[in-house]
Coordinates of C-alpha atoms in Angstrom, one line a residue:
M149 CA 0.0 0.0 0.1
K150 CA 1.5 3.3 -1.1
V151 CA 0.9 5.9 1.5
A152 CA 1.4 9.8 2.1
I153 CA 1.8 11.6 5.4
V154 CA 0.4 15.0 5.8
G155 CA 1.8 16.9 8.8
A156 CA 5.1 15.1 8.6
T157 CA 7.0 17.7 10.5
G158 CA 5.0 17.1 13.8
Y159 CA 5.9 14.5 16.3
G160 CA 3.1 12.2 15.3
G161 CA 4.2 12.5 11.7
A162 CA 7.8 11.7 12.7
E163 CA 6.6 8.6 14.7
L164 CA 4.7 7.3 11.7
I165 CA 7.9 7.4 9.6
R166 CA 9.8 5.6 12.2
L167 CA 7.2 2.8 12.4
L168 CA 6.2 2.6 8.8
N169 CA 9.8 2.4 7.8
H170 CA 9.9 -1.2 8.8
H171 CA 6.4 -2.1 7.9
P172 CA 6.5 -5.0 5.2
E173 CA 3.3 -3.8 3.5
A174 CA 3.5 0.0 3.4
E175 CA 5.6 2.2 1.3
I176 CA 6.0 5.9 2.2
V177 CA 5.8 7.7 -1.1
T178 CA 5.5 11.3 -0.1
L179 CA 5.7 13.6 2.9
H180 CA 3.6 16.8 3.0
S181 CA 3.7 20.1 4.9
S182 CA 1.8 23.2 4.5
S183 CA 4.6 25.4 6.1
Q184 CA 7.8 23.8 5.1
Q185 CA 7.3 22.6 1.6
G186 CA 10.5 22.3 -0.3
L187 CA 12.6 21.7 2.8
K188 CA 14.5 18.5 2.9
Y189 CA 12.9 16.4 5.6
S190 CA 16.1 15.6 7.4
E191 CA 16.6 19.3 7.9
S192 CA 13.6 19.3 10.0
Y193 CA 14.6 16.0 11.7
P194 CA 18.4 15.5 11.6
H195 CA 18.2 12.1 13.2
L196 CA 16.9 10.9 9.7
H197 CA 19.9 12.1 7.9
D198 CA 20.8 9.6 5.1
I199 CA 17.6 7.8 6.0
W200 CA 15.0 10.0 4.6
N201 CA 16.4 12.9 2.5
D202 CA 13.4 13.6 0.2
N203 CA 11.9 17.1 0.3
L204 CA 8.6 17.8 1.7
V205 CA 6.0 18.5 -0.7
D206 CA 2.8 20.8 -0.8
I207 CA -0.6 19.3 -0.1
N208 CA -2.4 18.6 -3.5
P209 CA -5.1 16.0 -3.3
E210 CA -5.3 15.6 -7.0
E211 CA -1.6 14.9 -7.4
M212 CA -1.5 12.7 -4.3
A213 CA -4.2 10.5 -5.8
K214 CA -1.9 9.7 -8.8
K215 CA 0.8 8.3 -6.4
V216 CA -0.7 6.9 -3.3
D217 CA -3.7 4.8 -2.1
L218 CA -4.0 6.1 1.6
V219 CA -3.2 9.2 3.4
F220 CA -2.3 9.6 7.1
L221 CA -3.4 13.0 8.4
A222 CA -1.1 14.0 11.4
T223 CA -2.3 17.5 11.3
P224 CA -3.3 20.0 14.0
S225 CA -7.1 20.2 14.6
G226 CA -9.0 22.2 12.0
I227 CA -7.1 21.0 8.9
S228 CA -8.5 17.4 8.4
S229 CA -12.0 18.7 8.6
K230 CA -11.3 20.6 5.3
L231 CA -8.9 18.2 3.7
T232 CA -10.6 14.8 4.2
P233 CA -13.6 15.7 1.9
Q234 CA -11.0 16.6 -0.9
L235 CA -9.1 13.4 -0.4
K236 CA -12.3 11.3 -0.4
E237 CA -13.3 12.9 -3.7
Q238 CA -10.0 11.7 -5.2
G239 CA -10.8 8.1 -4.0
L240 CA -8.1 8.0 -1.2
K241 CA -8.6 6.2 2.1
V242 CA -7.8 8.5 5.1
I243 CA -6.5 7.8 8.5
D244 CA -6.9 11.0 10.6
L245 CA -4.7 11.4 13.7
S246 CA -6.3 14.7 14.7
G247 CA -9.5 15.2 16.5
D248 CA -11.4 16.6 13.6
L249 CA -13.4 13.4 12.8
R250 CA -13.9 11.7 16.1
L251 CA -16.9 13.5 17.5
K252 CA -20.2 12.5 15.6
N253 CA -21.9 15.8 16.8
S254 CA -20.6 18.7 14.9
E255 CA -21.8 21.1 17.6
D256 CA -19.8 19.2 20.1
Y257 CA -16.7 19.6 18.0
E258 CA -17.2 23.3 17.5
R259 CA -17.8 23.9 21.3
W260 CA -14.7 22.0 22.4
Y261 CA -12.4 22.7 19.6
K262 CA -13.4 26.2 18.7
K263 CA -13.2 25.4 15.0
D264 CA -15.6 24.6 12.2
A265 CA -16.6 21.0 12.0
A266 CA -16.1 18.7 9.1
P267 CA -19.3 18.1 6.8
N268 CA -21.8 15.8 8.4
E269 CA -21.5 13.2 5.8
I270 CA -17.8 12.9 6.5
L271 CA -18.4 12.6 10.3
E272 CA -21.1 9.9 9.7
E273 CA -18.7 7.9 7.5
A274 CA -15.7 8.2 9.8
V275 CA -15.1 5.0 11.9
Y276 CA -13.8 5.5 15.3
G277 CA -10.6 3.4 15.4
L278 CA -10.2 1.8 18.8
P279 CA -9.0 -1.6 17.5
E280 CA -9.5 -3.7 20.6
W281 CA -13.4 -2.9 20.6
F282 CA -14.5 -1.7 17.1
K283 CA -12.4 -4.1 14.9
E284 CA -15.3 -5.2 12.7
E285 CA -16.2 -1.5 11.8
I286 CA -12.5 -0.6 11.1
Q287 CA -12.2 -3.6 8.7
N288 CA -14.6 -1.8 6.2
A289 CA -13.5 1.7 6.9
E290 CA -12.5 4.2 4.1
I291 CA -12.2 7.1 6.6
L292 CA -10.9 6.3 10.0
A293 CA -10.7 8.7 13.0
N294 CA -7.8 7.6 15.2
P295 CA -8.5 8.1 18.8
G296 CA -6.9 10.6 21.0
C297 CA -4.1 9.7 23.4
Y298 CA -5.9 10.4 26.6
P299 CA -9.0 8.8 25.4
T300 CA -7.2 5.7 24.4
A301 CA -5.6 5.1 27.9
V302 CA -8.9 5.9 29.6
T303 CA -11.3 3.9 27.5
L304 CA -9.2 0.8 27.3
G305 CA -8.9 1.1 31.2
L306 CA -12.6 1.5 31.8
A307 CA -14.2 -0.6 29.1
P308 CA -14.7 -3.9 31.0
L309 CA -16.2 -2.0 34.0
L310 CA -18.8 -0.4 31.9
Q311 CA -19.5 -3.5 29.8
Q312 CA -20.2 -5.5 33.0
D313 CA -22.0 -2.5 34.7
L314 CA -19.8 -2.9 37.7
I315 CA -19.5 0.9 38.8
A316 CA -21.7 3.7 40.0
L317 CA -21.2 6.0 37.0
D318 CA -21.8 9.2 39.0
T319 CA -18.7 8.4 41.2
L320 CA -16.2 8.1 38.2
I321 CA -13.2 10.3 38.5
I322 CA -10.4 10.3 36.0
D323 CA -7.0 11.7 36.8
A324 CA -4.5 11.7 33.9
K325 CA -0.9 12.9 33.3
S326 CA 1.0 13.2 30.1
G327 CA 4.4 13.9 28.9
V328 CA 5.2 17.0 27.1
S329 CA 5.3 15.6 23.6
G330 CA 1.5 15.4 23.8
A331 CA 1.4 19.2 23.5
G332 CA 3.0 19.0 20.0
R333 CA 6.2 20.3 18.5
S334 CA 5.4 24.1 18.4
P335 CA 6.9 25.7 21.6
S336 CA 4.8 27.6 24.1
A337 CA 5.2 29.2 27.4
A338 CA 3.5 26.3 29.1
T339 CA 6.0 23.7 27.4
H340 CA 9.1 25.9 27.8
F341 CA 11.9 24.0 29.5
A342 CA 12.2 26.6 32.4
E343 CA 8.5 26.5 32.9
L344 CA 8.1 22.7 33.0
N345 CA 11.3 21.3 34.3
D346 CA 11.1 20.5 38.0
N347 CA 7.4 21.3 37.8
F348 CA 4.1 19.6 37.7
K349 CA 0.9 21.3 36.5
I350 CA -2.7 20.8 35.9
Y351 CA -4.2 22.3 32.7
K352 CA -7.5 22.8 30.9
V353 CA -9.5 22.1 34.1
N354 CA -13.0 21.0 33.0
Q355 CA -12.2 22.1 29.4
H356 CA -10.1 19.4 27.9
Q357 CA -11.1 18.8 24.3
H358 CA -10.9 15.0 24.9
I359 CA -13.8 15.1 27.5
P360 CA -16.7 14.6 24.8
E361 CA -14.6 11.9 23.0
I362 CA -14.3 10.0 26.1
E363 CA -18.0 10.4 27.0
Q364 CA -19.0 9.4 23.5
T365 CA -17.0 6.2 23.6
L366 CA -18.1 5.3 27.1
R367 CA -21.7 5.6 26.1
R368 CA -21.3 3.0 23.5
W369 CA -21.0 0.5 26.4
N370 CA -23.4 2.3 28.7
E371 CA -26.0 4.7 27.6
A372 CA -26.4 6.0 31.1
V373 CA -22.9 7.7 31.2
Q374 CA -23.2 11.3 32.4
P375 CA -20.6 14.1 32.0
I376 CA -17.4 12.9 33.6
T377 CA -14.7 14.5 35.8
F378 CA -11.5 14.4 33.8
S379 CA -8.3 16.2 34.9
T380 CA -5.1 16.5 32.9
H381 CA -1.6 17.3 34.1
L382 CA 1.7 18.0 32.3
V383 CA 4.7 16.0 33.6
P384 CA 8.4 17.0 32.8
M385 CA 9.0 13.9 30.7
T386 CA 9.0 13.5 27.0
R387 CA 6.7 10.5 26.4
G388 CA 3.9 8.7 28.3
I389 CA 0.4 8.9 29.8
M390 CA -0.8 7.5 33.0
A391 CA -4.5 7.6 33.6
T392 CA -5.8 6.7 36.9
M393 CA -9.5 6.1 37.3
Y394 CA -11.5 5.7 40.5
A395 CA -15.2 4.7 41.0
K396 CA -17.4 3.1 43.5
A397 CA -18.3 -0.5 42.8
K398 CA -22.0 -1.3 42.6
S399 CA -21.5 -4.2 44.7
E400 CA -18.6 -5.9 46.7
I401 CA -16.0 -7.4 44.4
S402 CA -12.6 -8.7 44.9
T403 CA -9.4 -7.7 43.0
E404 CA -9.1 -11.3 42.0
E405 CA -12.5 -11.1 40.3
L406 CA -11.7 -7.9 38.6
L407 CA -8.5 -9.2 37.2
E408 CA -10.3 -12.2 35.9
I409 CA -12.8 -10.0 34.1
Y410 CA -10.0 -7.9 32.6
Q411 CA -7.9 -10.9 31.6
E412 CA -11.0 -12.4 29.7
A413 CA -11.8 -9.0 28.1
Y414 CA -8.4 -8.6 26.7
H415 CA -7.0 -12.2 26.3
E416 CA -7.2 -11.9 22.5
K417 CA -6.1 -8.3 22.3
P418 CA -2.4 -8.4 21.7
F419 CA -1.5 -4.8 22.7
V420 CA -3.3 -4.7 26.0
R421 CA -1.4 -6.3 29.0
V422 CA -3.1 -6.7 32.3
R423 CA -0.8 -6.9 35.3
P424 CA -1.1 -9.4 38.1
K425 CA -2.6 -8.6 41.5
G426 CA -0.5 -5.9 43.4
V427 CA 1.5 -4.9 40.2
F428 CA 0.9 -1.6 38.6
P429 CA 2.5 -0.4 35.3
S430 CA 4.7 2.8 34.9
T431 CA 4.9 4.8 31.7
K432 CA 8.6 3.7 31.2
E433 CA 7.4 0.1 30.7
V434 CA 5.6 0.9 27.5
Y435 CA 7.9 3.5 26.2
G436 CA 8.3 3.5 22.4
S437 CA 5.7 0.7 22.1
N438 CA 2.2 0.0 21.1
Y439 CA 1.2 -1.5 24.3
C440 CA -1.4 -0.4 27.0
D441 CA -0.7 -1.8 30.3
I442 CA -3.4 -1.9 33.1
G443 CA -3.3 -2.5 36.7
L444 CA -6.3 -3.0 39.0
A445 CA -7.4 -2.9 42.7
Y446 CA -10.4 -3.0 44.8
D447 CA -10.4 -1.3 48.2
E448 CA -12.6 -3.2 50.6
R449 CA -12.6 -0.2 53.0
T450 CA -14.0 2.4 50.6
G451 CA -15.6 0.1 48.1
R452 CA -13.8 1.8 45.3
I453 CA -12.1 0.3 42.2
T454 CA -8.8 1.8 41.0
V455 CA -7.7 1.3 37.4
V456 CA -4.2 2.4 36.2
S457 CA -3.7 2.5 32.5
V458 CA -0.4 3.6 30.7
I459 CA 0.5 4.1 27.1
D460 CA 3.2 5.8 25.0
N461 CA 1.2 8.8 23.8
L462 CA 3.0 9.0 20.5
V463 CA 2.6 5.3 19.8
K464 CA -0.5 3.6 21.2
G465 CA -1.9 7.2 21.6
A466 CA -1.1 8.2 18.0
A467 CA 1.1 6.7 15.3
G468 CA 1.2 3.1 16.5
Q469 CA -2.6 2.8 16.8
A470 CA -3.0 4.5 13.4
I471 CA -0.9 1.7 11.9
Q472 CA -2.7 -1.0 13.9
N473 CA -5.9 0.5 12.2
F474 CA -4.1 0.5 8.8
N475 CA -3.4 -3.3 9.3
I476 CA -7.0 -4.0 10.2
M477 CA -8.2 -1.9 7.1
L478 CA -6.0 -4.0 4.9
G479 CA -6.8 -7.3 6.3
L480 CA -3.4 -7.8 7.8
D481 CA -2.5 -9.2 11.3
E482 CA -3.0 -6.1 13.5
R483 CA 0.5 -6.7 14.9
T484 CA 2.2 -6.2 11.5
G485 CA 5.1 -3.7 11.8
L486 CA 4.4 -3.2 15.6
N487 CA 5.4 -6.2 17.4
F488 CA 8.6 -4.7 19.1
I489 CA 9.6 -4.7 22.7
P490 CA 9.3 -1.4 24.6
V491 CA 12.5 0.6 25.0
Y492 CA 13.9 0.3 28.5
P493 CA 15.3 2.0 30.6

């Protein structure tokens, strides 16, 4: 499959190149940028010197359709909504890593993202690509909305609880932390070294754009889901997300029973690893990989369930999951090009 990457100069685009470079069924034909066209790609990313020396090219859907079959959109929000209809018109498959196609309600998108939504027919066609749970839909997708990084960690961590109706929904609290690469490559005061180093900060309190995406996905398993409490924090590290979820159990349950439920839910899902009793994952243990690791506990004193879910935000939270979806769309083993060990230490 010949592919193009739009937004190749961002961290998600660079990660796509790293992973697709070794994919046996994908050929990267062109890299595109709206701001750095004509620049040699290795000038933007010197670590790719003598590996990828082609120039970045402008975005022209008609010309792209002559060379490639599928386009990865690793763009900031607000671009895919306009570009996807043009790519579809040229007969190209699309995997969108931005948030533009994830929300089915255009009013929700415009409220949370403060941008114009994609056309309704595009939003209706776009398949939400959480491979562990929506694989059958992904197999037939022409336009795929790749989940966000926080929603991936959160929804994989919570899915079995909602599917089994184990928690009181109004007690759910989600506390999530991310490395700074999740904020993108463009510098800002919030991500400046002097501001973030030796610091730990909460941000977008009750305003994070991933809130409606999480709620929308959780409602697929339980329509009674109400607005959630979801807090996000920046950690002075490059990669990684840890989402810690707390909720009151509807009835008494043991940690052993919880583990059995999760192990059954994920036993045929190759990129989700459930830890044994008393063992909780850390972000370093999934670094550079497509794994989501989950740890669980039930507190008999409080009647609360605690779920800890960790991912690499640039891999399982972006490029790796996009390639996992790419594999499913092509009818390949979903592990193709992704079955590698995390980087440690």
